[in-house]
Coordinates of C-alpha atoms in Angstrom, one line a residue:
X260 CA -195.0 -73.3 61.7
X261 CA -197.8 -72.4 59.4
X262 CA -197.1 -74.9 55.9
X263 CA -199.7 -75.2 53.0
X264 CA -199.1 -78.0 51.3
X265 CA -202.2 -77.9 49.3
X266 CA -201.9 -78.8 45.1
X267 CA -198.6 -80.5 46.2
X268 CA -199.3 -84.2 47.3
X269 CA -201.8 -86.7 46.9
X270 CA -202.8 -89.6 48.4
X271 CA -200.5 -92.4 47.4
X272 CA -197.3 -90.6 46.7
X273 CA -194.0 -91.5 47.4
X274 CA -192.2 -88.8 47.6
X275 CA -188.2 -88.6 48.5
X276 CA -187.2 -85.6 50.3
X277 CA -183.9 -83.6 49.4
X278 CA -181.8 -84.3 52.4
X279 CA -178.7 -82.5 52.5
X280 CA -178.0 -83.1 56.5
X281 CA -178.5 -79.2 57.2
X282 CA -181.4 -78.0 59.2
X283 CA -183.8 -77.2 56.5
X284 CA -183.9 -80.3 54.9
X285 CA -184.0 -82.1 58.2
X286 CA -186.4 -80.2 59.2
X287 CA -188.5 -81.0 56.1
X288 CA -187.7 -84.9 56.6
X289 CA -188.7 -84.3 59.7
X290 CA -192.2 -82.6 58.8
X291 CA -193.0 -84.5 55.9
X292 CA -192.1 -87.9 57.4
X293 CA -195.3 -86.2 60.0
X294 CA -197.6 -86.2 57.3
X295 CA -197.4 -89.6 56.1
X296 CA -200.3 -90.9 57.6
X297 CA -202.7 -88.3 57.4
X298 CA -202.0 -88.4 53.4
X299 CA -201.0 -92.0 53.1
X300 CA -197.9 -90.6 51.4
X301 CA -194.6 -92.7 52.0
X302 CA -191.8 -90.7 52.8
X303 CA -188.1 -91.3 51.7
X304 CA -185.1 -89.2 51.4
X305 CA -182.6 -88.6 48.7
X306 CA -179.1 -87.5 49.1
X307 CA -176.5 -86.0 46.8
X308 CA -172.8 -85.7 47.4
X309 CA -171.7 -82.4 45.2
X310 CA -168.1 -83.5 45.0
X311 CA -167.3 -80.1 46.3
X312 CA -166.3 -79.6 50.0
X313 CA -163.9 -82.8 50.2
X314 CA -163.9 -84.4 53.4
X315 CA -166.3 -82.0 54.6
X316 CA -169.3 -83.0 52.3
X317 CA -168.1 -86.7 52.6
X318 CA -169.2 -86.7 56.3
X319 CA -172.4 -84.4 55.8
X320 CA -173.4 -87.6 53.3
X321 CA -172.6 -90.3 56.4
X322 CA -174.2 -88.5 58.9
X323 CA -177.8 -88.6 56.5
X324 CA -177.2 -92.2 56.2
X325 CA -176.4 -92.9 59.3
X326 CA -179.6 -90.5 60.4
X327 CA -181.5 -92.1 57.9
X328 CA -180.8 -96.2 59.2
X329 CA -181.7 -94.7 62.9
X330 CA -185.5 -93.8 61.8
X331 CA -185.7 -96.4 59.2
X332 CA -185.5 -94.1 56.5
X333 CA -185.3 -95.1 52.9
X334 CA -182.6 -93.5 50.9
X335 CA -181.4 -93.1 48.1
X336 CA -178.0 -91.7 47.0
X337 CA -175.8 -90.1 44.3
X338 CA -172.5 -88.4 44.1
X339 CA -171.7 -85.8 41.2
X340 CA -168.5 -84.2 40.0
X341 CA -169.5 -80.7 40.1
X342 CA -166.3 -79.2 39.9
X343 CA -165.1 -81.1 36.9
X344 CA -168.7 -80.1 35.0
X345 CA -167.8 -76.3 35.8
X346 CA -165.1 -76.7 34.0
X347 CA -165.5 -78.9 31.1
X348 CA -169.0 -76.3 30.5
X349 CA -167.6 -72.7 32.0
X350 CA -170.1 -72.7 34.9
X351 CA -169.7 -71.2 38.1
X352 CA -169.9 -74.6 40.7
X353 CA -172.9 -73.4 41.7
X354 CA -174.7 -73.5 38.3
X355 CA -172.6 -77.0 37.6
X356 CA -174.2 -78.1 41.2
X357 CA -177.5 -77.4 40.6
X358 CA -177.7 -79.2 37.2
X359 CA -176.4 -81.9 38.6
X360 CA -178.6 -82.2 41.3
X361 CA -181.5 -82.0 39.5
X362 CA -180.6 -84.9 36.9
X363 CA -180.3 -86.8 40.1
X364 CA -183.7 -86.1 41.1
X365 CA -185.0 -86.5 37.8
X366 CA -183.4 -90.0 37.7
X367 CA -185.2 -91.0 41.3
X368 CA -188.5 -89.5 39.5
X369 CA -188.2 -91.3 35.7
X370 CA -186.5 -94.8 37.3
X371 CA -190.0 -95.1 39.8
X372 CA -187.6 -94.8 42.6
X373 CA -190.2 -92.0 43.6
X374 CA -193.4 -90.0 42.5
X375 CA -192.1 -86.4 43.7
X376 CA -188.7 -85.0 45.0
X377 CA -189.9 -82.0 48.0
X378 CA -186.4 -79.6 48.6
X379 CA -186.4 -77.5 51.7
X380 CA -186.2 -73.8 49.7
X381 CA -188.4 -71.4 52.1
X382 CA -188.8 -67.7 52.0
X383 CA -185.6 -66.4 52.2
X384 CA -184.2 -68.2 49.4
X385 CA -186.8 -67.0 47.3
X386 CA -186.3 -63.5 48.4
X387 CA -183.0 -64.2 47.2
X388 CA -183.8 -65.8 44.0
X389 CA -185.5 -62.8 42.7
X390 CA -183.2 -60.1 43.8
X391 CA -180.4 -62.4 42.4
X392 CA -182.5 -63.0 39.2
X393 CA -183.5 -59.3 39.4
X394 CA -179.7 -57.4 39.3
X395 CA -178.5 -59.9 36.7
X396 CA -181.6 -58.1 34.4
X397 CA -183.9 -60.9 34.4
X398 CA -187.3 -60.8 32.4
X399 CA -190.5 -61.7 33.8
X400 CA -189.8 -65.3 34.6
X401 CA -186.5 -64.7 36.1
X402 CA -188.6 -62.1 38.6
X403 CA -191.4 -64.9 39.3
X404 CA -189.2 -66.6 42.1
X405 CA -188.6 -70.2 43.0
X406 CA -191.8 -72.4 41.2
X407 CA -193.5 -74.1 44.4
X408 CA -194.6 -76.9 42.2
X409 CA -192.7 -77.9 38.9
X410 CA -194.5 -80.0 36.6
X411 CA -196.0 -81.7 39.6
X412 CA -192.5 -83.6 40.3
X413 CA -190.5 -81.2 41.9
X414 CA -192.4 -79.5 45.3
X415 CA -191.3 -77.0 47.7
X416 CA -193.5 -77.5 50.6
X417 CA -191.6 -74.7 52.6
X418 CA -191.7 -72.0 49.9
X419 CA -193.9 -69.7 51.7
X420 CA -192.3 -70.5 55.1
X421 CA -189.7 -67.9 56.8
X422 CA -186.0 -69.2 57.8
X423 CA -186.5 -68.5 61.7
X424 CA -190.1 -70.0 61.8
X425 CA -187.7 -73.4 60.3
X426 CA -184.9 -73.2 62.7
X427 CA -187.7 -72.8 65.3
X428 CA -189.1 -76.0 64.6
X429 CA -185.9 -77.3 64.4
X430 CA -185.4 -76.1 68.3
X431 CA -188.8 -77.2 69.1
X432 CA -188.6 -80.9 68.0
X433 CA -185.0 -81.1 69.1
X434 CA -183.9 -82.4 65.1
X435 CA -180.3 -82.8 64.5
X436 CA -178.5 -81.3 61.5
X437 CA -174.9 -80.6 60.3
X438 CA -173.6 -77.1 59.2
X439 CA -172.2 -76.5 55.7
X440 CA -169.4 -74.2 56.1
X441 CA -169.8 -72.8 52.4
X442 CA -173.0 -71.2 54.0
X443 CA -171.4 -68.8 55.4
X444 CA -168.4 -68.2 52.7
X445 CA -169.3 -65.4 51.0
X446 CA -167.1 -66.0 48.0
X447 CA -170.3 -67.6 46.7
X448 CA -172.9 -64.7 45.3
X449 CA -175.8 -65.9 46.5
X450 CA -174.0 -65.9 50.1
X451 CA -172.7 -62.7 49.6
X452 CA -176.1 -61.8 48.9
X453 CA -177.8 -63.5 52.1
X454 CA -175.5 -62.6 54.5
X455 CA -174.3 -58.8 53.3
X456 CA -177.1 -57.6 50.9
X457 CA -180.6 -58.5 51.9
X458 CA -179.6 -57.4 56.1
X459 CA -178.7 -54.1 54.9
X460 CA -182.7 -54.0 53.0
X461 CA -184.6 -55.4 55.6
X462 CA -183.1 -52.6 58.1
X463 CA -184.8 -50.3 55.8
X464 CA -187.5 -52.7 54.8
X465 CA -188.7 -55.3 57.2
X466 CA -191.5 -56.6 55.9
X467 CA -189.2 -57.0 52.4
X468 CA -190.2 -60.2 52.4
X469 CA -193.5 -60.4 52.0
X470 CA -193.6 -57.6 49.7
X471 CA -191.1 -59.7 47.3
X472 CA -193.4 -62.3 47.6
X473 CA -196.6 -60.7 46.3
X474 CA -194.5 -59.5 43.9
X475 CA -193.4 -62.8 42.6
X476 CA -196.8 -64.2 43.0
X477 CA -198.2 -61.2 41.1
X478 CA -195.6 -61.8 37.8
X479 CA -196.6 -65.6 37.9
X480 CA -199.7 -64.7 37.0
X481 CA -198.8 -62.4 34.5
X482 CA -195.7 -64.9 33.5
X483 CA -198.9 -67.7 32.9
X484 CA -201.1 -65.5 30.6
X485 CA -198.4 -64.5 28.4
X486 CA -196.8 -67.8 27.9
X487 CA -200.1 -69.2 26.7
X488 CA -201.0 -66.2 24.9
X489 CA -197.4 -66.5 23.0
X490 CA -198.1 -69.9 21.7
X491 CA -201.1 -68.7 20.0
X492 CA -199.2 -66.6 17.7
X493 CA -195.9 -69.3 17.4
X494 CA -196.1 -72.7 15.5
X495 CA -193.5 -75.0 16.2
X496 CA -191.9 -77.5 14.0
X497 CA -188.2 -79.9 14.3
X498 CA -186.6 -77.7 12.0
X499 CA -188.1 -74.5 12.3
X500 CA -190.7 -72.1 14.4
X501 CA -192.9 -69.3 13.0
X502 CA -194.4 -66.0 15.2
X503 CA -197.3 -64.7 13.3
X504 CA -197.4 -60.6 12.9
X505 CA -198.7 -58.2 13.9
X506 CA -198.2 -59.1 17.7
X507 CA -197.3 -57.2 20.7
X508 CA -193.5 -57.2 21.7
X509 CA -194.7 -58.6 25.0
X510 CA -196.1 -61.8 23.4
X511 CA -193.2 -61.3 20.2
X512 CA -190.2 -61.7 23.1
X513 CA -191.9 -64.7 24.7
X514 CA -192.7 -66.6 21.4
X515 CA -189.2 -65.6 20.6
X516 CA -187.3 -67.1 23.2
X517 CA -189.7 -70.3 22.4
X518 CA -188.7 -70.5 19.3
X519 CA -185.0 -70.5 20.1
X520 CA -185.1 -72.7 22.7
X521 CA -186.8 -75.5 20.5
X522 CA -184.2 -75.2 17.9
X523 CA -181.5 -75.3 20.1
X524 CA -180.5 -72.3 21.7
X525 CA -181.2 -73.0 25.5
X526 CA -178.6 -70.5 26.9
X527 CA -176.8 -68.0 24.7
X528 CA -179.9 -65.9 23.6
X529 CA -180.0 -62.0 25.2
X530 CA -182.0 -59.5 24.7
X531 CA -180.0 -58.2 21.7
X532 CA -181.1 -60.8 20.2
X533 CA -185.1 -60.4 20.7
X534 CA -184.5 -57.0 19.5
X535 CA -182.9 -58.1 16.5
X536 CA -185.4 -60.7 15.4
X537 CA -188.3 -58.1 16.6
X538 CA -186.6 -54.8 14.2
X539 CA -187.4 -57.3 11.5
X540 CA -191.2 -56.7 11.7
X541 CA -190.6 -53.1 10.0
X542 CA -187.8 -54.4 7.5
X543 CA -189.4 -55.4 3.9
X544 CA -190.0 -58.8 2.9
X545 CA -186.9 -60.7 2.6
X546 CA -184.8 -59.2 5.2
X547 CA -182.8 -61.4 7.7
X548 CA -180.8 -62.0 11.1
X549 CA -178.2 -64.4 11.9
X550 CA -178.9 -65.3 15.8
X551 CA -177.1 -67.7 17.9
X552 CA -175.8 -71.1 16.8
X553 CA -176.6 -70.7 13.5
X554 CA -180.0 -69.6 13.3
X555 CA -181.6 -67.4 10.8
X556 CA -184.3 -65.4 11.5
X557 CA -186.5 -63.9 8.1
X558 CA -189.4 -61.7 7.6
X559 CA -191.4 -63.6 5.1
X560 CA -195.1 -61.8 4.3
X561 CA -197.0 -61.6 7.7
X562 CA -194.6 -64.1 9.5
X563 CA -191.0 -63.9 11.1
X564 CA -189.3 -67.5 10.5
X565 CA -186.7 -68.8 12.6
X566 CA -184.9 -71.6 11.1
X567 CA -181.4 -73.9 11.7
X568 CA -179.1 -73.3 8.9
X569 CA -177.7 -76.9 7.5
X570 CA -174.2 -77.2 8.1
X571 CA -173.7 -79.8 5.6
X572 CA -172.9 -78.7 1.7
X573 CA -175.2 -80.7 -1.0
X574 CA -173.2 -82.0 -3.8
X575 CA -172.7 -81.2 -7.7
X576 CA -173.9 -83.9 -9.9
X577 CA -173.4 -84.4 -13.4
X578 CA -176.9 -84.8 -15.8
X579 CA -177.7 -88.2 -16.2
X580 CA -181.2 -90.2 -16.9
X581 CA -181.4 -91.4 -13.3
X582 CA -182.9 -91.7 -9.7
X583 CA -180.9 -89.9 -7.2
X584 CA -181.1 -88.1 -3.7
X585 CA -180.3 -84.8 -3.0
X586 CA -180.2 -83.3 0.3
X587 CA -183.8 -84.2 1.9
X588 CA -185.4 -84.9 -1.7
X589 CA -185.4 -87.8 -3.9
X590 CA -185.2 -86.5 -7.6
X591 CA -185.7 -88.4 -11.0
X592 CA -184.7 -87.7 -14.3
X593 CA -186.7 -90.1 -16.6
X594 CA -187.2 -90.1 -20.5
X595 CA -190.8 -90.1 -21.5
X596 CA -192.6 -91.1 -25.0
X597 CA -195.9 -89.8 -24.5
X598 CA -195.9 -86.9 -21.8
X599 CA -198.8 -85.0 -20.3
X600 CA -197.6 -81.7 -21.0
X601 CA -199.8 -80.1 -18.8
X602 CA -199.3 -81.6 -15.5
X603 CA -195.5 -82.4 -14.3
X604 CA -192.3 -80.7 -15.9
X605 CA -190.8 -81.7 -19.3
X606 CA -188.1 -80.3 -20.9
X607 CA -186.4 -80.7 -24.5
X608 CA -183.5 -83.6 -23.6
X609 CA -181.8 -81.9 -27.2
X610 CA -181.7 -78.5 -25.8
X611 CA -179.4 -79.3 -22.6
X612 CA -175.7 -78.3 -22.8
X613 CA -173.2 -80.8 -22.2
X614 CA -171.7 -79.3 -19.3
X615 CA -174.7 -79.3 -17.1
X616 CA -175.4 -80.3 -13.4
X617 CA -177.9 -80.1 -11.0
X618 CA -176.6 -78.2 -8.3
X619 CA -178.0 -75.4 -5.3
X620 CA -177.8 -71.9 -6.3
X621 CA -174.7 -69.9 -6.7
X622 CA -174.6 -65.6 -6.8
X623 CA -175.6 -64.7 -10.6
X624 CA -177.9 -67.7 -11.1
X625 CA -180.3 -66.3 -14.3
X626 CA -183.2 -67.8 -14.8
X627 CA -185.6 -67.3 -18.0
X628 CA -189.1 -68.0 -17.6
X629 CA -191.8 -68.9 -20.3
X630 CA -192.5 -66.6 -22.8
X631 CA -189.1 -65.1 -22.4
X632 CA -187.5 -62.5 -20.1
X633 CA -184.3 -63.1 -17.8
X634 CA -184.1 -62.6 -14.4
X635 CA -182.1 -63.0 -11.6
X636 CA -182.6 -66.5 -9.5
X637 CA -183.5 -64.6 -6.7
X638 CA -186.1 -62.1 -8.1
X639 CA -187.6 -64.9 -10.0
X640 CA -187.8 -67.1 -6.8
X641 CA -189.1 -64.0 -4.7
X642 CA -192.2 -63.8 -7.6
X643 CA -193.0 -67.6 -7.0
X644 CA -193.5 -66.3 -3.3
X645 CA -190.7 -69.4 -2.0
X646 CA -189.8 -68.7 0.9
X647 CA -185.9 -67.4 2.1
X648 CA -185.1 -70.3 4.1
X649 CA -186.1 -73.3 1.2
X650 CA -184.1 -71.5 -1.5
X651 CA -180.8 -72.8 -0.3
X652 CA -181.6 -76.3 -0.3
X653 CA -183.5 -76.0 -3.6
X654 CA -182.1 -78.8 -7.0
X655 CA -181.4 -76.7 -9.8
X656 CA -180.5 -78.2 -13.3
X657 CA -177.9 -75.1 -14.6
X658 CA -175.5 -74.8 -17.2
X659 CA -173.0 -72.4 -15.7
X660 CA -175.1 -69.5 -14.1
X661 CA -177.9 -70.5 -16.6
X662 CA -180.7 -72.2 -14.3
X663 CA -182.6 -74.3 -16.8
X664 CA -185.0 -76.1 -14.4
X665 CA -186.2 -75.6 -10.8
X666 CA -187.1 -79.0 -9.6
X667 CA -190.9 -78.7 -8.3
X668 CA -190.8 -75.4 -9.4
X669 CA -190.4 -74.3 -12.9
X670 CA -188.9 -75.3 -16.4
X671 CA -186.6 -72.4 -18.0
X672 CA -187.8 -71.0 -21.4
X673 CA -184.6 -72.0 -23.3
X674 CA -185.4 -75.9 -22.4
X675 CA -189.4 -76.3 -23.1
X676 CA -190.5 -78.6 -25.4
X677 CA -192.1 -77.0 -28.8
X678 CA -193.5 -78.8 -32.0
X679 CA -189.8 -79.7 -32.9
X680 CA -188.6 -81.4 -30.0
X681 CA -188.1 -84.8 -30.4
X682 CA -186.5 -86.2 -26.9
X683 CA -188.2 -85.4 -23.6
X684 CA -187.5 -85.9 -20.1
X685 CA -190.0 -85.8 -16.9
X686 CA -188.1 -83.5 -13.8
X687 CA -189.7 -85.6 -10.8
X688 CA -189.3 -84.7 -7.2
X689 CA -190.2 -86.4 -4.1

């Protein structure tokens, strides 16, 4: 059996091999456990009891510890609720499985109990993976297969190895193994895929295989370019992400995706949904998309913004001489002798009506600049170039749908101080 386990291991690791009892993982207990000296690696094993298969996956878990106090084994073990995830998160038990497994291994890795968790996937399940990946209407990623080596912590040693040349070692070095029964159930997709689907292909294609492989290995590359490519053209904040246009759709989807994912959105995006955010490149300035979750999506100038709407509603607040916070900004209102009328925002303290508050904008905000000449709030903001997403959140001081002060932004013309004003206040915003 031909393995290359070359960019996976290093001298020094400890790495804990997925042991599930069945004949792959034994088999790569088995074969890693044969390596240890040659790499100085230390070899454990880790086992996780799905919760699934009742009695039935309770005795596959014995028989790996009892394997595993035999050969003076190391192990570690964990047992998950899959079922009651799938429900409580409508997943299929497979999807609810798999996440759970995989916090379990990140645990061993994160807690030191281990360097590197190997799992026994070989070919065939990565034949399976993209074919599976590939009806669903995957994208490029989904087609790139199984990862060999994720992030350096999780390692497939047998990736590139067939299923027969494994059950031939197995044979060969006379390694004992339990039999899941849901193997061969083919209520499970990916089952129904192994044992009815990918027979039928390889009659017509027998090398399949291989050529799925290249394939796979081909798109990786691909896969690689684009995602760093992407990132040239996206910048990333907490509360927001920005693709810079023009860009081809290519690197516009991937930056996309990106930018949903980092605000939130790790599984309810589709491709509807790229092609929504992507339409806006040829839509004027202005022009927006709600997306999943509540994010917004803008075209603002050369730049398409994605951005997390707030959920929570800023308050009214009477005029007063005071400090105050509002939203994510700390404002101050403060009466002033001796201004410097041309740096900051003053305003005539005479000329504001009684009833006024400082408030976020409504529909039919007016706002009159200097000089004179109305507008509407949202024309006038569009001329100060602010962007879509920051207007929500902006402190007004209004007098009904009069806007007489932006805060940071701009005093109204029917509140400036002239040669007659005799009480002035400082807008201050932090």
């Amino acid at each position: 059996m031909q393995v290359d386990i070359r960019n996976l291991i290093v001298n020094g690791d400890k790495i804990a091999v997925a042991l599930s009892g069945g004949s792959d993982s034994m088999a790569l207990l088995n074969y890693m456990l044969s390596l240890s000296k040659k790499f100085e690696i230390t070899v454990i094993a880790l086992n996780v009891e799905h919760g699934i298969r009742g009695e039935s996956s309770i005795r596959d878990t014995e028989f790996v510890k009892d394997y595993c106090s035999k050969h003076n084994v190391e192990l570690l073990t964990y047992s998950v609720d899959s079922l009651k995830k799938a429900d409580q998160e409508k997943l299929s038990v497979e999807q609810a499985a798999r996440i759970l497994r995989y916090e379990c291994f990140f645990d061993a890795i994160n807690s030191k109990k281990c360097t590197k968790v190997a799992t026994a996937h070989h070919l065939d399940d990565n034949t399976e993976s993209v074919l599976f990946n590939l009806f669903r209407g995957t994208g490029v990623k989904g087609a790139t297969g199984i990862e060999r080596n994720f992030n350096d912590k999780i390692i497939r040693p047998f990736l590139t190895v067939k299923k027969e040349d494994i059950q031939d070692y197995v044979i060969k070095n006379n390694i004992p193994y339990v039999t899941d029964d849901t193997n061969f159930c083919c209520d499970y997709t990916r089952n129904a895929l192994r044992l009815k689907v990918i027979p039928e292909i390889k009659k017509l294609f027998p090398k399949m295989q291989d050529g799925l492989l290249r394939f796979a290995e081909i798109l990786k590359d691909d896969d690689d370019f684009l995602e760093i490519e992407s990132k040239k053209i996206l910048n990333l904040s907490s509360d927001k992400a920005e693709i810079t246009i023009p860009c081809h759709r290519a690197l516009f989807s991937r930056a996309t995706i990106s930018a949903l994912k980092s605000l939130g959105v790790k599984k309810d995006y589709e491709k509807v949904h790229v092609d929504d955010a992507y339409s806006l490149i040829s839509k004027q300035n202005g022009s927006s998309i709600n997306l999943p979750l509540g994010i917004t999506a803008i075209r603002e100038y050369d730049k398409i913004v994605f951005y997390k709407q707030s959920t929570d509603a800023l308050p009214t607040i009477p005029f007063s001489i005071a400090n105050f916070s509002f939203g994510e900004s700390e404002l101050e209102i403060n009466k002033v002798t001796a201004p410097d009328l041309k740096s900051g925002f003053y305003l005539d303290l005479d000329k504001i009506p009684v009833d006024t508050v400082i408030r976020t904008r409504k529909d039919g905000d007016v706002f009159t600049k200097f000089g004179g000449g109305t507008k509407s709030l949202g024309d006038f903001l569009t001329d100060k170039k602010i962007p879509l997403k920051e207007r929500d959140s902006l402190a007004l001081l209004a007098s009904k749908n009069e806007v007489l002060a932006i805060f940071g932004v701009a005093i109204s013309d029917k509140v400036k101080v002239d040669d007659n004003t005799k009480n002035i206040v400082q807008l201050i915003k932090k």
